[in-house]
PDB file of C-alpha atoms and ligand atoms in Angstrom:
ATOM      1  CA  MET A 127     -81.867-246.896 144.209  1.00  0.00           C
ATOM      2  CA  ILE A 128     -79.247-245.775 145.753  1.00  0.00           C
ATOM      3  CA  ILE A 129     -78.426-245.674 149.549  1.00  0.00           C
ATOM      4  CA  ALA A 130     -76.865-242.736 151.045  1.00  0.00           C
ATOM      5  CA  HIS A 131     -76.148-242.658 154.124  1.00  0.00           C
ATOM      6  CA  THR A 132     -73.737-240.164 154.495  1.00  0.00           C
ATOM      7  CA  ILE A 133     -73.571-236.438 153.403  1.00  0.00           C
ATOM      8  CA  GLU A 134     -70.887-236.616 150.582  1.00  0.00           C
ATOM      9  CA  GLU A 135     -72.487-239.869 148.710  1.00  0.00           C
ATOM     10  CA  ALA A 136     -75.889-238.016 149.514  1.00  0.00           C
ATOM     11  CA  ARG A 137     -74.194-235.040 147.635  1.00  0.00           C
ATOM     12  CA  ALA A 138     -72.020-237.471 145.210  1.00  0.00           C
ATOM     13  CA  ALA A 139     -75.790-238.607 143.645  1.00  0.00           C
ATOM     14  CA  ILE A 140     -77.329-235.365 143.065  1.00  0.00           C
ATOM     15  CA  THR A 141     -74.650-233.644 141.723  1.00  0.00           C
ATOM     16  CA  ASP A 142     -74.525-236.753 139.221  1.00  0.00           C
ATOM     17  CA  ALA A 143     -78.650-236.669 138.794  1.00  0.00           C
ATOM     18  CA  ARG A 144     -78.179-232.775 138.261  1.00  0.00           C
ATOM     19  CA  SER A 145     -75.584-233.567 135.446  1.00  0.00           C
ATOM     20  CA  LYS A 146     -78.612-235.689 133.411  1.00  0.00           C
ATOM     21  CA  ASN A 147     -80.909-232.115 133.936  1.00  0.00           C
ATOM     22  CA  LYS A 148     -82.734-233.780 136.189  1.00  0.00           C
ATOM     23  CA  THR A 149     -85.631-232.157 138.515  1.00  0.00           C
ATOM     24  CA  ILE A 150     -85.431-233.476 142.011  1.00  0.00           C
ATOM     25  CA  SER A 151     -88.189-233.829 143.988  1.00  0.00           C
ATOM     26  CA  PHE A 152     -88.084-234.678 148.590  1.00  0.00           C
ATOM     27  CA  VAL A 153     -89.545-236.323 150.923  1.00  0.00           C
ATOM     28  CA  PRO A 154     -87.995-235.878 154.641  1.00  0.00           C
ATOM     29  CA  THR A 155     -89.033-238.423 157.470  1.00  0.00           C
ATOM     30  CA  MET A 156     -88.584-239.880 160.515  1.00  0.00           C
ATOM     31  CA  GLY A 157     -89.048-243.519 159.240  1.00  0.00           C
ATOM     32  CA  ALA A 158     -91.058-246.605 159.873  1.00  0.00           C
ATOM     33  CA  LEU A 159     -93.010-246.206 157.071  1.00  0.00           C
ATOM     34  CA  HIS A 160     -96.757-246.075 155.702  1.00  0.00           C
ATOM     35  CA  ASP A 161     -99.107-245.350 152.889  1.00  0.00           C
ATOM     36  CA  GLY A 162     -99.398-242.172 154.112  1.00  0.00           C
ATOM     37  CA  HIS A 163     -95.612-241.449 153.076  1.00  0.00           C
ATOM     38  CA  LEU A 164     -95.665-243.714 150.707  1.00  0.00           C
ATOM     39  CA  SER A 165     -98.493-240.628 149.468  1.00  0.00           C
ATOM     40  CA  LEU A 166     -95.770-238.442 149.500  1.00  0.00           C
ATOM     41  CA  LEU A 167     -93.643-240.537 147.080  1.00  0.00           C
ATOM     42  CA  GLU A 168     -96.173-240.511 144.635  1.00  0.00           C
ATOM     43  CA  ILE A 169     -96.578-237.039 143.809  1.00  0.00           C
ATOM     44  CA  ALA A 170     -92.649-236.666 144.506  1.00  0.00           C
ATOM     45  CA  LYS A 171     -92.675-239.535 141.708  1.00  0.00           C
ATOM     46  CA  GLN A 172     -95.401-236.827 139.362  1.00  0.00           C
ATOM     47  CA  GLU A 173     -93.483-233.705 139.950  1.00  0.00           C
ATOM     48  CA  ALA A 174     -89.724-234.253 139.380  1.00  0.00           C
ATOM     49  CA  ASP A 175     -87.681-236.645 137.543  1.00  0.00           C
ATOM     50  CA  PHE A 176     -85.102-237.955 140.242  1.00  0.00           C
ATOM     51  CA  PRO A 177     -87.359-238.790 143.630  1.00  0.00           C
ATOM     52  CA  VAL A 178     -85.246-238.366 147.445  1.00  0.00           C
ATOM     53  CA  MET A 179     -86.444-239.330 150.285  1.00  0.00           C
ATOM     54  CA  SER A 180     -84.678-238.984 154.234  1.00  0.00           C
ATOM     55  CA  ILE A 181     -85.069-240.860 156.641  1.00  0.00           C
ATOM     56  CA  PHE A 182     -83.556-239.611 160.212  1.00  0.00           C
ATOM     57  CA  VAL A 183     -84.488-239.632 163.278  1.00  0.00           C
ATOM     58  CA  ASN A 184     -84.369-235.782 164.392  1.00  0.00           C
ATOM     59  CA  LYS A 185     -82.773-236.217 168.081  1.00  0.00           C
ATOM     60  CA  ILE A 186     -82.927-232.467 168.124  1.00  0.00           C
ATOM     61  CA  GLN A 187     -87.294-232.150 167.910  1.00  0.00           C
ATOM     62  CA  PHE A 188     -87.664-234.199 170.863  1.00  0.00           C
ATOM     63  CA  ASN A 189     -88.204-232.722 173.880  1.00  0.00           C
ATOM     64  CA  ASP A 190     -88.871-236.021 175.207  1.00  0.00           C
ATOM     65  CA  ARG A 191     -86.077-238.055 175.683  1.00  0.00           C
ATOM     66  CA  ASN A 192     -88.541-241.390 175.885  1.00  0.00           C
ATOM     67  CA  ASP A 193     -89.663-240.181 173.035  1.00  0.00           C
ATOM     68  CA  PHE A 194     -87.453-240.188 170.827  1.00  0.00           C
ATOM     69  CA  ASP A 195     -85.792-243.342 172.580  1.00  0.00           C
ATOM     70  CA  ARG A 196     -89.024-245.533 171.695  1.00  0.00           C
ATOM     71  CA  TYR A 197     -89.225-243.462 168.173  1.00  0.00           C
ATOM     72  CA  PRO A 198     -90.418-246.819 165.871  1.00  0.00           C
ATOM     73  CA  ARG A 199     -86.841-247.526 163.375  1.00  0.00           C
ATOM     74  CA  ASN A 200     -87.204-250.280 160.874  1.00  0.00           C
ATOM     75  CA  TYR A 201     -85.067-248.576 158.536  1.00  0.00           C
ATOM     76  CA  GLU A 202     -84.208-252.151 156.413  1.00  0.00           C
ATOM     77  CA  ALA A 203     -87.805-251.920 155.658  1.00  0.00           C
ATOM     78  CA  ASP A 204     -88.326-248.999 154.975  1.00  0.00           C
ATOM     79  CA  CYS A 205     -85.865-249.306 152.458  1.00  0.00           C
ATOM     80  CA  SER A 206     -86.942-252.036 150.446  1.00  0.00           C
ATOM     81  CA  LEU A 207     -90.448-249.713 150.537  1.00  0.00           C
ATOM     82  CA  ILE A 208     -89.542-247.060 148.582  1.00  0.00           C
ATOM     83  CA  GLU A 209     -86.889-249.231 146.304  1.00  0.00           C
ATOM     84  CA  LYS A 210     -89.997-250.920 145.492  1.00  0.00           C
ATOM     85  CA  ASN A 211     -92.410-247.877 145.263  1.00  0.00           C
ATOM     86  CA  GLY A 212     -89.641-245.703 142.811  1.00  0.00           C
ATOM     87  CA  CYS A 213     -87.885-243.563 145.231  1.00  0.00           C
ATOM     88  CA  ALA A 214     -84.506-242.549 143.060  1.00  0.00           C
ATOM     89  CA  LEU A 215     -81.969-241.938 146.749  1.00  0.00           C
ATOM     90  CA  VAL A 216     -82.453-242.442 150.155  1.00  0.00           C
ATOM     91  CA  PHE A 217     -80.856-240.786 152.836  1.00  0.00           C
ATOM     92  CA  LEU A 218     -80.302-242.016 155.495  1.00  0.00           C
ATOM     93  CA  PRO A 219     -77.601-240.346 158.045  1.00  0.00           C
ATOM     94  CA  ASP A 220     -76.657-241.119 161.740  1.00  0.00           C
ATOM     95  CA  ASP A 221     -76.435-238.470 164.624  1.00  0.00           C
ATOM     96  CA  ALA A 222     -72.954-237.799 164.039  1.00  0.00           C
ATOM     97  CA  SER A 223     -72.779-236.898 159.899  1.00  0.00           C
ATOM     98  CA  MET A 224     -76.088-234.430 161.269  1.00  0.00           C
ATOM     99  CA  TYR A 225     -74.861-232.601 164.327  1.00  0.00           C
ATOM    100  CA  HIS A 226     -71.621-232.049 164.952  1.00  0.00           C
ATOM    101  CA  ASP A 227     -72.072-229.990 168.722  1.00  0.00           C
ATOM    102  CA  PRO A 228     -74.087-227.304 166.738  1.00  0.00           C
ATOM    103  CA  LYS A 229     -74.156-223.619 167.858  1.00  0.00           C
ATOM    104  CA  THR A 230     -76.678-222.159 164.525  1.00  0.00           C
ATOM    105  CA  PHE A 231     -80.869-223.005 164.533  1.00  0.00           C
ATOM    106  CA  VAL A 232     -83.260-222.148 162.573  1.00  0.00           C
ATOM    107  CA  THR A 233     -86.028-220.418 164.979  1.00  0.00           C
ATOM    108  CA  THR A 234     -90.082-219.042 163.153  1.00  0.00           C
ATOM    109  CA  GLU A 235     -91.815-216.880 165.875  1.00  0.00           C
ATOM    110  CA  SER A 236     -95.745-216.569 166.612  1.00  0.00           C
ATOM    111  CA  LEU A 237     -95.929-219.459 164.275  1.00  0.00           C
ATOM    112  CA  ASP A 238     -95.801-222.077 167.142  1.00  0.00           C
ATOM    113  CA  GLU A 239     -97.057-219.952 170.661  1.00  0.00           C
ATOM    114  CA  TYR A 240    -100.087-222.765 169.758  1.00  0.00           C
ATOM    115  CA  LEU A 241    -101.248-226.439 169.272  1.00  0.00           C
ATOM    116  CA  CYS A 242     -98.032-229.059 169.555  1.00  0.00           C
ATOM    117  CA  GLY A 243     -95.348-225.853 169.578  1.00  0.00           C
ATOM    118  CA  ALA A 244     -97.038-224.826 172.931  1.00  0.00           C
ATOM    119  CA  LYS A 245     -97.066-228.349 173.949  1.00  0.00           C
ATOM    120  CA  ARG A 246     -93.414-229.024 172.721  1.00  0.00           C
ATOM    121  CA  PRO A 247     -91.358-226.175 173.390  1.00  0.00           C
ATOM    122  CA  GLY A 248     -88.062-227.248 170.997  1.00  0.00           C
ATOM    123  CA  HIS A 249     -89.789-228.931 168.649  1.00  0.00           C
ATOM    124  CA  PHE A 250     -90.116-226.647 165.495  1.00  0.00           C
ATOM    125  CA  LYS A 251     -86.830-224.946 166.066  1.00  0.00           C
ATOM    126  CA  GLY A 252     -85.684-228.863 165.893  1.00  0.00           C
ATOM    127  CA  VAL A 253     -87.741-229.189 162.492  1.00  0.00           C
ATOM    128  CA  CYS A 254     -86.996-225.931 161.167  1.00  0.00           C
ATOM    129  CA  THR A 255     -83.471-226.439 161.851  1.00  0.00           C
ATOM    130  CA  VAL A 256     -82.908-230.543 160.296  1.00  0.00           C
ATOM    131  CA  VAL A 257     -85.250-229.394 157.182  1.00  0.00           C
ATOM    132  CA  THR A 258     -83.133-226.560 156.005  1.00  0.00           C
ATOM    133  CA  LYS A 259     -79.975-229.256 156.356  1.00  0.00           C
ATOM    134  CA  LEU A 260     -81.277-231.047 154.659  1.00  0.00           C
ATOM    135  CA  PHE A 261     -82.809-228.820 152.128  1.00  0.00           C
ATOM    136  CA  ASN A 262     -78.876-227.595 151.957  1.00  0.00           C
ATOM    137  CA  ILE A 263     -77.298-231.258 150.732  1.00  0.00           C
ATOM    138  CA  ILE A 264     -80.691-232.910 148.681  1.00  0.00           C
ATOM    139  CA  GLN A 265     -80.691-228.969 147.589  1.00  0.00           C
ATOM    140  CA  PRO A 266     -84.640-230.009 145.798  1.00  0.00           C
ATOM    141  CA  ASP A 267     -86.460-228.509 143.819  1.00  0.00           C
ATOM    142  CA  ILE A 268     -90.126-229.318 144.891  1.00  0.00           C
ATOM    143  CA  ALA A 269     -90.322-231.301 149.006  1.00  0.00           C
ATOM    144  CA  ILE A 270     -93.727-232.809 149.843  1.00  0.00           C
ATOM    145  CA  PHE A 271     -94.577-232.397 153.392  1.00  0.00           C
ATOM    146  CA  GLY A 272     -98.423-233.986 154.444  1.00  0.00           C
ATOM    147  CA  GLN A 273    -101.902-231.758 156.111  1.00  0.00           C
ATOM    148  CA  LYS A 274    -101.289-234.251 158.886  1.00  0.00           C
ATOM    149  CA  ASP A 275     -98.944-232.117 160.493  1.00  0.00           C
ATOM    150  CA  ILE A 276    -100.419-228.967 159.360  1.00  0.00           C
ATOM    151  CA  GLN A 277     -98.382-226.195 161.726  1.00  0.00           C
ATOM    152  CA  GLN A 278     -95.186-228.004 160.900  1.00  0.00           C
ATOM    153  CA  CYS A 279     -96.616-227.290 157.511  1.00  0.00           C
ATOM    154  CA  ALA A 280     -97.667-223.605 158.102  1.00  0.00           C
ATOM    155  CA  ILE A 281     -94.298-222.835 159.714  1.00  0.00           C
ATOM    156  CA  ILE A 282     -92.012-224.513 156.885  1.00  0.00           C
ATOM    157  CA  SER A 283     -93.839-222.764 154.112  1.00  0.00           C
ATOM    158  CA  LYS A 284     -93.480-218.666 156.024  1.00  0.00           C
ATOM    159  CA  MET A 285     -89.621-220.161 156.143  1.00  0.00           C
ATOM    160  CA  ILE A 286     -89.238-221.084 153.011  1.00  0.00           C
ATOM    161  CA  ASP A 287     -90.757-217.822 152.244  1.00  0.00           C
ATOM    162  CA  ASP A 288     -88.749-216.237 154.876  1.00  0.00           C
ATOM    163  CA  LEU A 289     -85.546-217.304 153.852  1.00  0.00           C
ATOM    164  CA  ASN A 290     -85.631-217.390 149.968  1.00  0.00           C
ATOM    165  CA  ILE A 291     -85.201-220.935 150.120  1.00  0.00           C
ATOM    166  CA  PRO A 292     -85.284-222.297 146.746  1.00  0.00           C
ATOM    167  CA  VAL A 293     -88.089-224.775 146.956  1.00  0.00           C
ATOM    168  CA  ARG A 294     -91.261-225.252 145.638  1.00  0.00           C
ATOM    169  CA  MET A 295     -93.119-226.987 148.453  1.00  0.00           C
ATOM    170  CA  ILE A 296     -96.162-229.311 148.331  1.00  0.00           C
ATOM    171  CA  ILE A 297     -98.419-230.436 151.226  1.00  0.00           C
ATOM    172  CA  ALA A 298    -100.233-233.895 150.556  1.00  0.00           C
ATOM    173  CA  PRO A 299    -103.331-235.037 151.412  1.00  0.00           C
ATOM    174  CA  ILE A 300    -103.811-236.569 155.104  1.00  0.00           C
ATOM    175  CA  LYS A 301    -103.392-240.219 154.411  1.00  0.00           C
ATOM    176  CA  ARG A 302    -106.201-242.682 157.222  1.00  0.00           C
ATOM    177  CA  ASP A 303    -107.023-245.813 157.313  1.00  0.00           C
ATOM    178  CA  VAL A 304    -110.084-247.501 156.379  1.00  0.00           C
ATOM    179  CA  ASN A 305    -111.932-246.935 160.185  1.00  0.00           C
ATOM    180  CA  GLY A 306    -111.039-243.386 159.690  1.00  0.00           C
ATOM    181  CA  LEU A 307    -107.076-242.946 161.543  1.00  0.00           C
ATOM    182  CA  ALA A 308    -104.650-240.913 159.797  1.00  0.00           C
ATOM    183  CA  LEU A 309    -101.635-243.123 159.279  1.00  0.00           C
ATOM    184  CA  SER A 310     -98.928-242.659 161.381  1.00  0.00           C
ATOM    185  CA  SER A 311     -95.700-243.938 162.267  1.00  0.00           C
ATOM    186  CA  ARG A 312     -96.517-243.975 166.548  1.00  0.00           C
ATOM    187  CA  ASN A 313     -99.562-245.983 165.773  1.00  0.00           C
ATOM    188  CA  ALA A 314     -97.201-249.485 165.991  1.00  0.00           C
ATOM    189  CA  LEU A 315     -96.876-247.921 169.404  1.00  0.00           C
ATOM    190  CA  LEU A 316    -100.216-248.889 170.350  1.00  0.00           C
ATOM    191  CA  SER A 317    -102.141-251.582 171.699  1.00  0.00           C
ATOM    192  CA  SER A 318    -105.215-252.805 169.797  1.00  0.00           C
ATOM    193  CA  ASP A 319    -107.688-251.161 172.495  1.00  0.00           C
ATOM    194  CA  GLU A 320    -105.984-248.027 171.781  1.00  0.00           C
ATOM    195  CA  LYS A 321    -106.076-248.263 168.391  1.00  0.00           C
ATOM    196  CA  THR A 322    -109.562-248.993 168.796  1.00  0.00           C
ATOM    197  CA  ARG A 323    -109.976-246.117 171.065  1.00  0.00           C
ATOM    198  CA  ALA A 324    -108.143-243.762 168.744  1.00  0.00           C
ATOM    199  CA  LEU A 325    -111.223-243.720 166.897  1.00  0.00           C
ATOM    200  CA  SER A 326    -112.750-241.253 168.618  1.00  0.00           C
ATOM    201  CA  ILE A 327    -110.190-239.006 166.924  1.00  0.00           C
ATOM    202  CA  SER A 328    -111.528-238.561 163.742  1.00  0.00           C
ATOM    203  CA  ARG A 329    -114.950-239.298 164.552  1.00  0.00           C
ATOM    204  CA  SER A 330    -115.046-235.902 166.873  1.00  0.00           C
ATOM    205  CA  MET A 331    -113.745-233.983 163.672  1.00  0.00           C
ATOM    206  CA  LYS A 332    -117.050-235.687 161.760  1.00  0.00           C
ATOM    207  CA  GLY A 333    -118.628-234.283 164.693  1.00  0.00           C
ATOM    208  CA  ALA A 334    -117.803-230.985 163.980  1.00  0.00           C
ATOM    209  CA  GLU A 335    -118.245-230.785 160.353  1.00  0.00           C
ATOM    210  CA  ASN A 336    -121.969-232.140 161.783  1.00  0.00           C
ATOM    211  CA  LEU A 337    -122.424-228.762 164.189  1.00  0.00           C
ATOM    212  CA  LEU A 338    -120.471-227.133 160.986  1.00  0.00           C
ATOM    213  CA  PHE A 339    -123.415-227.568 158.484  1.00  0.00           C
ATOM    214  CA  ASN A 340    -125.684-226.902 160.784  1.00  0.00           C
ATOM    215  CA  GLY A 341    -125.396-224.070 161.109  1.00  0.00           C
ATOM    216  CA  GLU A 342    -123.054-224.022 164.362  1.00  0.00           C
ATOM    217  CA  ARG A 343    -119.690-221.277 164.462  1.00  0.00           C
ATOM    218  CA  SER A 344    -118.859-221.247 168.279  1.00  0.00           C
ATOM    219  CA  THR A 345    -115.446-222.249 168.400  1.00  0.00           C
ATOM    220  CA  SER A 346    -116.053-223.922 172.059  1.00  0.00           C
ATOM    221  CA  ILE A 347    -119.116-224.868 171.611  1.00  0.00           C
ATOM    222  CA  ILE A 348    -117.866-226.921 168.052  1.00  0.00           C
ATOM    223  CA  ALA A 349    -114.921-228.177 170.402  1.00  0.00           C
ATOM    224  CA  ASP A 350    -117.026-228.897 174.024  1.00  0.00           C
ATOM    225  CA  HIS A 351    -118.674-231.313 171.032  1.00  0.00           C
ATOM    226  CA  MET A 352    -115.603-232.559 170.247  1.00  0.00           C
ATOM    227  CA  ARG A 353    -113.530-233.155 173.773  1.00  0.00           C
ATOM    228  CA  SER A 354    -117.563-235.078 174.600  1.00  0.00           C
ATOM    229  CA  ILE A 355    -116.954-237.638 171.183  1.00  0.00           C
ATOM    230  CA  ILE A 356    -112.986-238.263 172.886  1.00  0.00           C
ATOM    231  CA  GLU A 357    -113.736-238.466 176.276  1.00  0.00           C
ATOM    232  CA  SER A 358    -116.959-240.915 176.176  1.00  0.00           C
ATOM    233  CA  ALA A 359    -115.510-243.035 173.284  1.00  0.00           C
ATOM    234  CA  GLY A 360    -111.877-242.839 173.831  1.00  0.00           C
ATOM    235  CA  ARG A 361    -110.921-243.300 177.072  1.00  0.00           C
ATOM    236  CA  PRO A 362    -108.038-241.331 176.751  1.00  0.00           C
ATOM    237  CA  ASP A 363    -105.978-240.706 178.849  1.00  0.00           C
ATOM    238  CA  ALA A 364    -104.852-236.913 178.490  1.00  0.00           C
ATOM    239  CA  ILE A 365    -106.550-234.733 175.952  1.00  0.00           C
ATOM    240  CA  ASP A 366    -103.168-231.605 174.597  1.00  0.00           C
ATOM    241  CA  TYR A 367    -105.320-229.912 172.896  1.00  0.00           C
ATOM    242  CA  ILE A 368    -108.110-229.577 170.554  1.00  0.00           C
ATOM    243  CA  SER A 369    -107.714-226.147 169.147  1.00  0.00           C
ATOM    244  CA  ILE A 370    -109.231-223.938 166.718  1.00  0.00           C
ATOM    245  CA  VAL A 371    -107.094-222.004 164.925  1.00  0.00           C
ATOM    246  CA  ASP A 372    -107.381-219.042 161.587  1.00  0.00           C
ATOM    247  CA  PHE A 373    -105.718-220.873 159.601  1.00  0.00           C
ATOM    248  CA  SER A 374    -102.603-218.028 158.184  1.00  0.00           C
ATOM    249  CA  THR A 375    -101.586-217.019 162.117  1.00  0.00           C
ATOM    250  CA  LEU A 376    -101.764-220.385 163.382  1.00  0.00           C
ATOM    251  CA  HIS A 377    -103.645-218.116 166.522  1.00  0.00           C
ATOM    252  CA  PRO A 378    -106.856-219.362 168.447  1.00  0.00           C
ATOM    253  CA  ILE A 379    -110.458-217.745 166.917  1.00  0.00           C
ATOM    254  CA  ASP A 380    -113.738-217.984 168.938  1.00  0.00           C
ATOM    255  CA  THR A 381    -116.186-218.322 165.581  1.00  0.00           C
ATOM    256  CA  ILE A 382    -115.596-220.186 161.891  1.00  0.00           C
ATOM    257  CA  ASN A 383    -116.253-217.400 159.603  1.00  0.00           C
ATOM    258  CA  ALA A 384    -113.254-217.400 157.469  1.00  0.00           C
ATOM    259  CA  LYS A 385    -110.231-220.453 156.492  1.00  0.00           C
ATOM    260  CA  CYS A 386    -108.980-222.441 159.410  1.00  0.00           C
ATOM    261  CA  ILE A 387    -108.018-225.401 161.286  1.00  0.00           C
ATOM    262  CA  ILE A 388    -109.633-228.004 163.927  1.00  0.00           C
ATOM    263  CA  ALA A 389    -106.545-229.494 165.124  1.00  0.00           C
ATOM    264  CA  VAL A 390    -106.031-232.043 167.931  1.00  0.00           C
ATOM    265  CA  ALA A 391    -103.239-234.233 170.540  1.00  0.00           C
ATOM    266  CA  VAL A 392    -104.647-236.728 172.130  1.00  0.00           C
ATOM    267  CA  VAL A 393    -102.875-239.401 174.389  1.00  0.00           C
ATOM    268  CA  PHE A 394    -103.948-243.051 174.687  1.00  0.00           C
ATOM    269  CA  GLY A 395    -101.628-245.194 176.745  1.00  0.00           C
ATOM    270  CA  THR A 396     -97.995-242.988 175.628  1.00  0.00           C
ATOM    271  CA  THR A 397     -98.307-242.798 172.194  1.00  0.00           C
ATOM    272  CA  ARG A 398     -99.666-239.160 171.689  1.00  0.00           C
ATOM    273  CA  LEU A 399    -101.041-238.522 168.430  1.00  0.00           C
ATOM    274  CA  ILE A 400    -102.328-235.458 165.878  1.00  0.00           C
ATOM    275  CA  ASP A 401    -104.812-235.202 163.467  1.00  0.00           C
ATOM    276  CA  ASN A 402    -106.598-232.319 161.763  1.00  0.00           C
ATOM    277  CA  MET A 403    -109.700-230.274 159.417  1.00  0.00           C
ATOM    278  CA  ILE A 404    -109.121-227.407 157.421  1.00  0.00           C
ATOM    279  CA  ILE A 405    -112.379-225.601 156.890  1.00  0.00           C
ATOM    280  CA  ASP A 406    -112.558-223.688 154.004  1.00  0.00           C
ATOM    281  CA  PHE A 407    -115.371-221.176 153.348  1.00  0.00           C
ATOM    282  CA  LYS A 408    -115.530-219.984 149.662  1.00  0.00           C
ATOM    283  CA  GLU A 409    -118.951-217.524 149.452  1.00  0.00           C
ATOM    284  CA  GLY A 410    -120.206-218.365 152.574  1.00  0.00           C
ATOM    285  CA  ILE A 411    -120.008-222.438 151.714  1.00  0.00           C
ATOM    286  CA  PHE A 412    -117.827-223.959 154.083  1.00  0.00           C
ATOM    287  CA  ALA A 413    -115.400-227.206 153.186  1.00  0.00           C
ATOM    288  CA  CYS A 414    -113.610-229.766 155.294  1.00  0.00           C
ATOM    289  CA  ARG A 415    -109.896-231.710 153.989  1.00  0.00           C
TER     290      ARG A 415
HETATM  291  P1  AMP B 699     -92.996-238.559 159.979  1.00  0.00           P
HETATM  292  O1  AMP B 699     -92.049-239.599 159.052  1.00  0.00           O
HETATM  293  O2  AMP B 699     -93.915-238.484 160.433  1.00  0.00           O
HETATM  294  O3  AMP B 699     -91.741-237.042 160.250  1.00  0.00           O
HETATM  295  O4  AMP B 699     -93.396-237.770 158.383  1.00  0.00           O
HETATM  296  C1  AMP B 699     -92.449-237.631 157.667  1.00  0.00           C
HETATM  297  C2  AMP B 699     -93.875-237.086 156.251  1.00  0.00           C
HETATM  298  O5  AMP B 699     -94.869-237.767 156.150  1.00  0.00           O
HETATM  299  C3  AMP B 699     -94.034-235.195 156.911  1.00  0.00           C
HETATM  300  O6  AMP B 699     -94.745-234.340 156.310  1.00  0.00           O
HETATM  301  C4  AMP B 699     -96.174-235.957 157.496  1.00  0.00           C
HETATM  302  O7  AMP B 699     -96.796-235.122 157.871  1.00  0.00           O
HETATM  303  C5  AMP B 699     -96.273-236.893 156.841  1.00  0.00           C
HETATM  304  N1  AMP B 699     -96.970-238.041 156.399  1.00  0.00           N
HETATM  305  C6  AMP B 699     -97.422-238.506 158.284  1.00  0.00           C
HETATM  306  N2  AMP B 699     -98.368-238.608 158.549  1.00  0.00           N
HETATM  307  C7  AMP B 699     -98.950-238.742 156.920  1.00  0.00           C
HETATM  308  C8  AMP B 699    -100.337-239.219 156.815  1.00  0.00           C
HETATM  309  N3  AMP B 699    -101.004-239.892 157.223  1.00  0.00           N
HETATM  310  N4  AMP B 699    -101.100-238.748 155.598  1.00  0.00           N
HETATM  311  C9  AMP B 699     -99.747-238.143 154.198  1.00  0.00           C
HETATM  312  N5  AMP B 699     -98.944-237.552 155.112  1.00  0.00           N
HETATM  313  C10 AMP B 699     -97.816-238.272 156.248  1.00  0.00           C
END
């Protein structure tokens, strides 16, 4: 595996792969890698000859300095893990090579008004900007993102479309641990008690699924039910949101009768976790994933 620390090194490796007619797939990450990231690498390997990952804790997408400082960093372990799993190139830039007093940013409208966009001002501007920069550096044919960050997927998909970026995006399913907790780099920051309490998130989504299965379609009733599960079993330090939004607009809906997303952000201790479920309707029958 090639390890590129600079943009020039990454570009040289990409030029070399292209000269050998290799197709390029790309998985951007912030490191502290787990099986969720590896599931994206698996797709990257299946979809192209030259799978690339980046590891970069992108300061400009953090609206909370403390959150940025305590974000887990594990570069050596990450590199050996992805090398073992067949990554061809890892791009590991530092802050100074990615940002020199930037004055140009990429933003989306409307899709960031609810969910994490409402709670983390500037977050998606930071995400869109870094993803655009990484696309310009790696120039992948295919990019793989996780459903775990569903609003990020929707925003990047729209950005690719709006800006005619020549990349095909694939959205990978959420990887969970055996108990149902969505894998996240932030799980490493949870105490064992917080981790147990965090299981209330996936339990609340199961509760929503059961209500839907029994014919309930009111989003306020479903969200209240989820809230009561999280509050009683999880005793969270804060519930940032439990929202049910239209799949395309990401704006809240009152009744579930078309494709939509149930999304949750909950704080345990000082760690904020997110999770979601897509509800798809086909001929009146729903499927959750
Ligand atoms: P991050 O390092 O958290 O920025 O995540 C990098 C990529 O991995 C993003 O596209 C995430 O959506 C994806 N990802 C994170 N956690 C999971 C998970 N549990 N299952 C699948 N993909 C994930």
